[in-house]
CSV table of C-alpha atoms in Angstrom, one decimal:
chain,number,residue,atom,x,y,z
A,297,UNK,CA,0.0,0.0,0.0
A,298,UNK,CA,1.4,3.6,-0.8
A,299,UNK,CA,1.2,5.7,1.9
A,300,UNK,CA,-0.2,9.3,0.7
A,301,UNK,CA,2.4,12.1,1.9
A,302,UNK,CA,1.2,15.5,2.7
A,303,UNK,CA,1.3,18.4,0.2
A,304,UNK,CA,4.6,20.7,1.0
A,305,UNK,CA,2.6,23.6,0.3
A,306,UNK,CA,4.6,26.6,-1.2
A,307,UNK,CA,7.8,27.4,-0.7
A,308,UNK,CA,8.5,29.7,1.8
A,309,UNK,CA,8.7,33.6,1.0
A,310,UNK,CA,12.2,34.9,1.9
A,311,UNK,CA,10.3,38.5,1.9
A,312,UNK,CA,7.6,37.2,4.9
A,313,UNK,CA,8.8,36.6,8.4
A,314,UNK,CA,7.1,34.0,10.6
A,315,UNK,CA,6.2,34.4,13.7
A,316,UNK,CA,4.9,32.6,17.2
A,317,UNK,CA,1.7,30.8,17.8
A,318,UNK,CA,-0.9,32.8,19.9
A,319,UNK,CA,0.0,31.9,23.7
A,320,UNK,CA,-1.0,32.2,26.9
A,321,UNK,CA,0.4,35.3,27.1
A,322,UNK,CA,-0.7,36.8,24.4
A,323,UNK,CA,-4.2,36.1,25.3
A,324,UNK,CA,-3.9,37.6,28.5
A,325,UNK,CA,-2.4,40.9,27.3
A,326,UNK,CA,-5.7,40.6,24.1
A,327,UNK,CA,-8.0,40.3,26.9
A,328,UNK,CA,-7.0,42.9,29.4
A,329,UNK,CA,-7.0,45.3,26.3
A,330,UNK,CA,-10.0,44.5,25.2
A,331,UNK,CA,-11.6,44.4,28.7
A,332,UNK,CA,-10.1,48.2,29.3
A,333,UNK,CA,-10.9,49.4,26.1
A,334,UNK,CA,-14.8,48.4,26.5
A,335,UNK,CA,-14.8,49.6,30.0
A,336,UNK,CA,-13.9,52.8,28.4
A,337,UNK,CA,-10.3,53.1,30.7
A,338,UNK,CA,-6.9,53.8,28.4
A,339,UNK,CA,-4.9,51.1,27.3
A,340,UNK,CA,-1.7,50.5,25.1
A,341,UNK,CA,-0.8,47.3,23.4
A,342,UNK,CA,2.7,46.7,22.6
A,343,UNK,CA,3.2,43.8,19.7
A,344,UNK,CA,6.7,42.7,18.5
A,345,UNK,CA,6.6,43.5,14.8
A,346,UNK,CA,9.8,42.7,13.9
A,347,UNK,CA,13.4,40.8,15.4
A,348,UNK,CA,16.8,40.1,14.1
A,349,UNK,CA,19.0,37.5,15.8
A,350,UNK,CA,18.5,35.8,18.8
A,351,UNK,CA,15.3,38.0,21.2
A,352,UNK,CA,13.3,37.2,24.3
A,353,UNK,CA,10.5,37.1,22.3
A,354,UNK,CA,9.2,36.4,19.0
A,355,UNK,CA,7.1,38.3,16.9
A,356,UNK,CA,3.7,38.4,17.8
A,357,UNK,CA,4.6,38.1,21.4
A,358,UNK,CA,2.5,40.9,22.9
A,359,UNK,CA,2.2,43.2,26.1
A,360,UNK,CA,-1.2,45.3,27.0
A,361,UNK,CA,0.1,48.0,29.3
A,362,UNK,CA,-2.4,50.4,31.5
A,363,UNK,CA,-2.4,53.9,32.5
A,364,UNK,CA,-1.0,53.1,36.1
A,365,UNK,CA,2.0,51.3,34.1
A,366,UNK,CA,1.0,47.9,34.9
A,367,UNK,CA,0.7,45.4,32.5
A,368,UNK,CA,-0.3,42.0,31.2
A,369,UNK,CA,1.3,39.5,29.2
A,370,UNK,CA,4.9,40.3,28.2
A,371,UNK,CA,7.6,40.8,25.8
A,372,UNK,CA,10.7,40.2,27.2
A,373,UNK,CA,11.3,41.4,30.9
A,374,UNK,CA,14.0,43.2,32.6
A,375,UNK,CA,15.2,46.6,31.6
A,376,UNK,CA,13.6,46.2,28.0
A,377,UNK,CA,9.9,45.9,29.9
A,378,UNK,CA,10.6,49.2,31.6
A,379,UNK,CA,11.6,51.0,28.5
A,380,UNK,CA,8.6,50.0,26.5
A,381,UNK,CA,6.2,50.7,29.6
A,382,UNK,CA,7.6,54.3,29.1
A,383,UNK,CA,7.0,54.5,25.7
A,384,UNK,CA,3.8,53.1,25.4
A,385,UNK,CA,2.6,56.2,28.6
A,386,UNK,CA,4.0,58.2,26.4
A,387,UNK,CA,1.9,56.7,23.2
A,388,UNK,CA,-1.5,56.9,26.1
A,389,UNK,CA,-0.5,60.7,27.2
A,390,UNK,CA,-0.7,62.1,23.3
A,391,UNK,CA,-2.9,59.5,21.6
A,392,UNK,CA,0.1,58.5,18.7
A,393,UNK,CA,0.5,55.3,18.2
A,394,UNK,CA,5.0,54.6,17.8
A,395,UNK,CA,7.2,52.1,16.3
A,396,UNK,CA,11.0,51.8,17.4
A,397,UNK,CA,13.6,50.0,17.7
A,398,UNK,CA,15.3,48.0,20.5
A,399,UNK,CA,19.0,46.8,20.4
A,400,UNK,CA,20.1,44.1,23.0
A,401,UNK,CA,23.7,44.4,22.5
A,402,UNK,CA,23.3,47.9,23.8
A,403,UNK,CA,24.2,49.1,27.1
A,404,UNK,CA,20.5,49.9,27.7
A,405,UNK,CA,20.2,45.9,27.7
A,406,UNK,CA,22.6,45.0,30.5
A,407,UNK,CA,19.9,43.6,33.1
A,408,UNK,CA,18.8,41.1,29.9
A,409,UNK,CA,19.9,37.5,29.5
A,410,UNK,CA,23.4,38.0,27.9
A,411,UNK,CA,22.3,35.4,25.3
A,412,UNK,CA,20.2,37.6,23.8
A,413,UNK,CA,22.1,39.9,21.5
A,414,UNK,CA,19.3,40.6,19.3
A,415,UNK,CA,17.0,43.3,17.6
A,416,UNK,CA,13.3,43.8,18.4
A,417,UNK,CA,11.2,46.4,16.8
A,418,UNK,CA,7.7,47.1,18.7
A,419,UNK,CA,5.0,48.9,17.7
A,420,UNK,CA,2.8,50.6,20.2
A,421,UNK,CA,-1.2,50.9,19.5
A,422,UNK,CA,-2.9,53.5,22.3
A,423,UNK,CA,-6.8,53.1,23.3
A,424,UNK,CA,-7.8,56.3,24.6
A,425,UNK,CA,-10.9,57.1,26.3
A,426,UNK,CA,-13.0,59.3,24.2
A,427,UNK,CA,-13.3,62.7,26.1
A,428,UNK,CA,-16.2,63.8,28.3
A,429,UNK,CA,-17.9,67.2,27.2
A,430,UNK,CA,-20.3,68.6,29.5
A,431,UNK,CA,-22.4,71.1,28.0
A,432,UNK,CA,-24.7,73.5,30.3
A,433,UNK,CA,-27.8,74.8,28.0
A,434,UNK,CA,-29.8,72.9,25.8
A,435,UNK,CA,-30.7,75.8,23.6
A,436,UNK,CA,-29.6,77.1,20.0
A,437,UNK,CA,-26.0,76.8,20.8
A,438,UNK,CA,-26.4,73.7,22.6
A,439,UNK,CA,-28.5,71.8,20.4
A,440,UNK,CA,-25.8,73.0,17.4
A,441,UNK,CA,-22.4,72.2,19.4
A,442,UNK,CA,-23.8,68.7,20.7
A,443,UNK,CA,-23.3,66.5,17.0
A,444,UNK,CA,-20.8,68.8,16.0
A,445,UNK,CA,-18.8,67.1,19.2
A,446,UNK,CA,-19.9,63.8,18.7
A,447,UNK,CA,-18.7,63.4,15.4
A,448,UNK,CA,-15.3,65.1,16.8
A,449,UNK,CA,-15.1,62.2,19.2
A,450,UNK,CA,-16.3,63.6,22.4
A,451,UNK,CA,-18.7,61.8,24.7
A,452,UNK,CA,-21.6,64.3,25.1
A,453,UNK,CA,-23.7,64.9,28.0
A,454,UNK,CA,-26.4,68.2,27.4
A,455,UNK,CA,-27.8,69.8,30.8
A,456,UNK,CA,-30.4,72.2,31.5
A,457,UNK,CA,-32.6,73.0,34.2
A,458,UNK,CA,-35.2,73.8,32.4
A,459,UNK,CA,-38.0,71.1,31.7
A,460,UNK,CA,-38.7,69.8,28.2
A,461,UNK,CA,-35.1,71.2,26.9
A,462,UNK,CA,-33.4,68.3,26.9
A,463,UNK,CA,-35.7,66.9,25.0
A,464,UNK,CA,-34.0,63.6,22.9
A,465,UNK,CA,-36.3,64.6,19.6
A,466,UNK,CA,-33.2,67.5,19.5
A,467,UNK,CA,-30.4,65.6,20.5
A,468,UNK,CA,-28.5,62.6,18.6
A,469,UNK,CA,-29.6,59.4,20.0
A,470,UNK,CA,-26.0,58.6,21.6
A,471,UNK,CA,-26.6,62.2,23.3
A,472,UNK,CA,-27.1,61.5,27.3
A,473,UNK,CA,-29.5,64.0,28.5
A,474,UNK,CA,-30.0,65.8,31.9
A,475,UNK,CA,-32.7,68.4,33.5
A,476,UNK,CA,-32.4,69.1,36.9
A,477,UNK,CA,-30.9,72.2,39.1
A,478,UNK,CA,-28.2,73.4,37.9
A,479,UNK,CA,-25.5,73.2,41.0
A,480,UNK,CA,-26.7,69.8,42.6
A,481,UNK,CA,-26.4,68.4,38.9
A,482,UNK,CA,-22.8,69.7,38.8
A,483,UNK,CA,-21.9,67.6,41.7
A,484,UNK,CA,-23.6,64.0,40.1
A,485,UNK,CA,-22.0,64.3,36.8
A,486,UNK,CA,-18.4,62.6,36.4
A,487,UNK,CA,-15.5,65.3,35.9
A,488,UNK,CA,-12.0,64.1,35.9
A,489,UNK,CA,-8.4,65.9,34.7
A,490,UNK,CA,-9.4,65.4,30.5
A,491,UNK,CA,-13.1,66.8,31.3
A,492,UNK,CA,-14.5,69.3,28.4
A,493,UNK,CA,-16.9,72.2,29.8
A,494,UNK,CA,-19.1,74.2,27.8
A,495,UNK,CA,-21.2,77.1,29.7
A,496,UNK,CA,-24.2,77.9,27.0
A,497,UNK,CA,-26.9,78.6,29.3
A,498,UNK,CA,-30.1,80.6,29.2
A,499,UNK,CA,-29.0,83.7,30.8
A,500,UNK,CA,-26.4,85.6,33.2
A,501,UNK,CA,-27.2,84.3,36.3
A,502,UNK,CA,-27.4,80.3,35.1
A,503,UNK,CA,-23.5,80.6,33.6
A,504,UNK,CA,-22.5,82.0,37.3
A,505,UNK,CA,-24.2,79.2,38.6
A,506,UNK,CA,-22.4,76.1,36.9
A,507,UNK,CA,-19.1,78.4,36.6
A,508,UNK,CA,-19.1,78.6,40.1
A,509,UNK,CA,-19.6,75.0,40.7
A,510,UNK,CA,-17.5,74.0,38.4
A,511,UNK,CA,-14.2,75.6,39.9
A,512,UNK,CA,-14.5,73.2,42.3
A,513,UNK,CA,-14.0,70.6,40.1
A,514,UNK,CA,-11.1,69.0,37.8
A,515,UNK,CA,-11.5,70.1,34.3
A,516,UNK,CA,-9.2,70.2,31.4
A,517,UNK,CA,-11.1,72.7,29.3
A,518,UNK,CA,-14.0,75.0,30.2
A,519,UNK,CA,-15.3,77.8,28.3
A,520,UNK,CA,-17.8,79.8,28.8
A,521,UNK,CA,-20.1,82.0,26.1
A,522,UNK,CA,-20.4,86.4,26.8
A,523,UNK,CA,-19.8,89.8,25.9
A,524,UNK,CA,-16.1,90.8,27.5
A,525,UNK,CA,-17.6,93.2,29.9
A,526,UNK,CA,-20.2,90.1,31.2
A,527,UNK,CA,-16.7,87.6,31.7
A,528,UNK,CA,-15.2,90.3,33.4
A,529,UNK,CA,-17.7,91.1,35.8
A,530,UNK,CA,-18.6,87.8,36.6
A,531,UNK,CA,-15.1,87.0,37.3
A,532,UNK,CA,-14.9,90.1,39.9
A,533,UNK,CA,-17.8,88.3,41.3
A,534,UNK,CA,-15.7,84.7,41.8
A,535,UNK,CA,-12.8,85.6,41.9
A,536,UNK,CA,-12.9,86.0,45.5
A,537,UNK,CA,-9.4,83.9,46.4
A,538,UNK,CA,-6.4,83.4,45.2
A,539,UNK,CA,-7.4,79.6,44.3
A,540,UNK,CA,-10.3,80.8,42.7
A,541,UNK,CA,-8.7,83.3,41.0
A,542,UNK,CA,-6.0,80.3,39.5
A,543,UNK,CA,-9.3,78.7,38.1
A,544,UNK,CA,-11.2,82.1,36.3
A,545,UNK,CA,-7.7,82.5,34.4
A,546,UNK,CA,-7.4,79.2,32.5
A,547,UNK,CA,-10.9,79.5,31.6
A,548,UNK,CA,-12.2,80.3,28.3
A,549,UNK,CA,-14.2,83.5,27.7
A,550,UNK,CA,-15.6,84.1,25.7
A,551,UNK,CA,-15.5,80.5,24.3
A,552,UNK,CA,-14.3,79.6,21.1
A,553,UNK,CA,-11.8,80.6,18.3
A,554,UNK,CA,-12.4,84.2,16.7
A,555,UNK,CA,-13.5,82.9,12.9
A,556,UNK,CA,-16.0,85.7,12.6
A,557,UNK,CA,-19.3,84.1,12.7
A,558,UNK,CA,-22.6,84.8,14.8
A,559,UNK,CA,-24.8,82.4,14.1
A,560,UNK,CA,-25.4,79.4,16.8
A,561,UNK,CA,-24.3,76.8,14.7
A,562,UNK,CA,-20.9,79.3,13.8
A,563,UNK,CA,-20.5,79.8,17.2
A,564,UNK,CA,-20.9,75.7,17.7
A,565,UNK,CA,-17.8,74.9,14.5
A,566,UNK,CA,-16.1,78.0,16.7
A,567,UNK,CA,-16.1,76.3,20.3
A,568,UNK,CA,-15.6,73.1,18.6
A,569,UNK,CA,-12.0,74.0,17.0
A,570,UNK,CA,-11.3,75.7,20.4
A,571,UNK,CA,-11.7,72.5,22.0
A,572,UNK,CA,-9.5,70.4,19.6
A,573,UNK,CA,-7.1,72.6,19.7
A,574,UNK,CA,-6.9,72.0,23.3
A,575,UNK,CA,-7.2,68.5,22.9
A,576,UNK,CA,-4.2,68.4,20.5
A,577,UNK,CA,-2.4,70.4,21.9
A,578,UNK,CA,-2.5,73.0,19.2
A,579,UNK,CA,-2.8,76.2,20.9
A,580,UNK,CA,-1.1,78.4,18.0
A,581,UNK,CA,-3.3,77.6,15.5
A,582,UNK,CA,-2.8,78.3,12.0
A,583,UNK,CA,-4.3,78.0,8.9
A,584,UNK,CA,-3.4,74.2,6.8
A,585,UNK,CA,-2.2,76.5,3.8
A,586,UNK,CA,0.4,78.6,5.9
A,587,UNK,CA,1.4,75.8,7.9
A,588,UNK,CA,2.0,74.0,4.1
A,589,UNK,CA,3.7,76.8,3.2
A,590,UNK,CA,6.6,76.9,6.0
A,591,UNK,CA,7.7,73.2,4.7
A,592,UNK,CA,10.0,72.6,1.6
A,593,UNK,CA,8.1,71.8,-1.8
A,594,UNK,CA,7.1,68.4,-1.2
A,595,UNK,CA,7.2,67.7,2.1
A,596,UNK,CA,4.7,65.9,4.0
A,597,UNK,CA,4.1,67.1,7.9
A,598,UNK,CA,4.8,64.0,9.9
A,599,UNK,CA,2.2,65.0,12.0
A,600,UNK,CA,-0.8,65.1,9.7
A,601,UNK,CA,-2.7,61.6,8.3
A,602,UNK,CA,-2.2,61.0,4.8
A,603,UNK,CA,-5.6,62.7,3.1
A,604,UNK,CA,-5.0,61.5,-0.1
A,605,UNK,CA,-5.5,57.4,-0.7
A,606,UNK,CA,-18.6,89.4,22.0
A,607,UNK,CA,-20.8,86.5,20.9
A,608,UNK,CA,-24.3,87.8,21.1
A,609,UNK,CA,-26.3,84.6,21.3
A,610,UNK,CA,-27.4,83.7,24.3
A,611,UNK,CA,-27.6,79.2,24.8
A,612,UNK,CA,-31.9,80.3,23.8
């Protein structure tokens, strides 16, 4: 009887480099970042894409790496494991994901096995929490700035103390909705250090309300909508304290970037560019064409994606 052999397959592809099997591991450090990312907490994972020579790892060997530094799975140990903790906080503290390099004959290496005189390169993926916005006033403004955030990537939560406002007929479905008093409601809803504020209420004495109760609170943006001579007054008002007065300077009034419109909705695109701005760290903001312009002929910016392939309203 002739015993059938099993088909070779094709022959192997010097270009394509094979890696591990999924382990035990690996599994761990998939589930942890899956597990944080749907609890809405940051998370990194760190994947070996890439060795030369002899490694701890292999690639697809893979780390998931949380916001406190700790971690699950691994991808090596020892000084290396420290280093890419670093750069994957890094990757969580401005949202880029990073690639680099790792060379064990280095003197960086020294607390690795000595056998392994290798080359790793990682790659770092960051899951970061979409931002909370908080916006006080369910009116024109309001009811413009709320999908213009959404679709920006902010998790929106509209307030007003007035009944049928926050009414989910005006609001995107994903939209949460609160009516209540305004100062007891400040102290239920979740602020933390990357908190966005938005102060669009129905008159003077509402924005002093939440302003006040918001300096209380931790906030990485809050900007509030009125005349100069309004902010300036009401900030006589608050400003009471030396703490206080710390708050009243980082915050923004009147709110928004100066593009020139009136209308609620241009006020809305205005507050939302003010906002990622802050989010991205782009506080000198400049037009795309004069920012092309400063570069050589040719020249992509490194940090752009690839494209190609007095307000007088009032949050009524």
């Amino acid at each position: 009887m002739t015993r059938r052999e099993t088909p070779a397959g094709p022959p192997p592809d010097p270009l394509v480099e094979v890696g591990e099997p999924v382990e035990r591991l690996e599994m761990d450090a998939y589930r942890e970042f899956v597990r944080l990312a749907e609890a809405g907490q940051p998370v990194a994972l760190v994947t070996v894409v890439g060795t030369e020579g002899s490694a701890p790892r292999g690639m697809g060997a893979a780390m998931a790496v949380r916001s406190d530094g700790s971690i699950a799975g691994t991808i090596g140990g020892g000084s290396l494991e420290h280093e890419i903790v670093r750069h994957a906080l890094q990757s969580l503290a401005d949202g880029r994901p990073r690639r680099f390099h790792y060379d064990y004959s280095g003197s960086a290496a020294q607390n690795l096995d000595k056998a392994c005189l290798g080359k790793t390169d990682f790659y770092v993926q960051p899951c970061l929490v979409l931002p909370r916005l908080h916006v006080f006033g369910a009116g024109h403004i309001g009811i413009a700035l709320a999908p213009i955030a959404e679709a920006a990537g902010f998790r929106v939560t509209v307030i007003d103390d007035r009944p049928g406002y926050p009414d989910a007929a005006r609001f995107p479905v994903s939209v949460r909705l609160v009516n209540g008093p305004l100062p007891p409601v400040v102290g239920s809803l979740p602020f933390d250090e990357s908190t966005f504020v938005v102060i669009v209420t129905h008159g003077h004495e509402q924005d002093e309300t939440v302003l006040a109760a918001c300096l209380a609170r931790p906030w990485r943006y809050l900007g509030m909508i009125g005349s100069r001579g309004k902010v300036s007054r009401l900030f006589k008002s608050l400003g009471t304290d030396a703490a206080s007065r710390r708050r009243l300077a980082e915050v923004r009034a009147p709110v928004g970037l100066d593009i020139g419109g009136r209308s609620p909705g241009e006020i809305a695109v205005a507050i939302a560019a003010e906002m990622l701005a802050v989010r991205y760290g782009r506080e000198d903001v400049a037009p795309m064409r004069d920012r092309a312009s400063s570069r050589a002929p040719g020249v992509a910016d490194p940090s752009e994606p690839d494209l190609t392939s007095d307000a007088k309203h009032q949050g009524v």
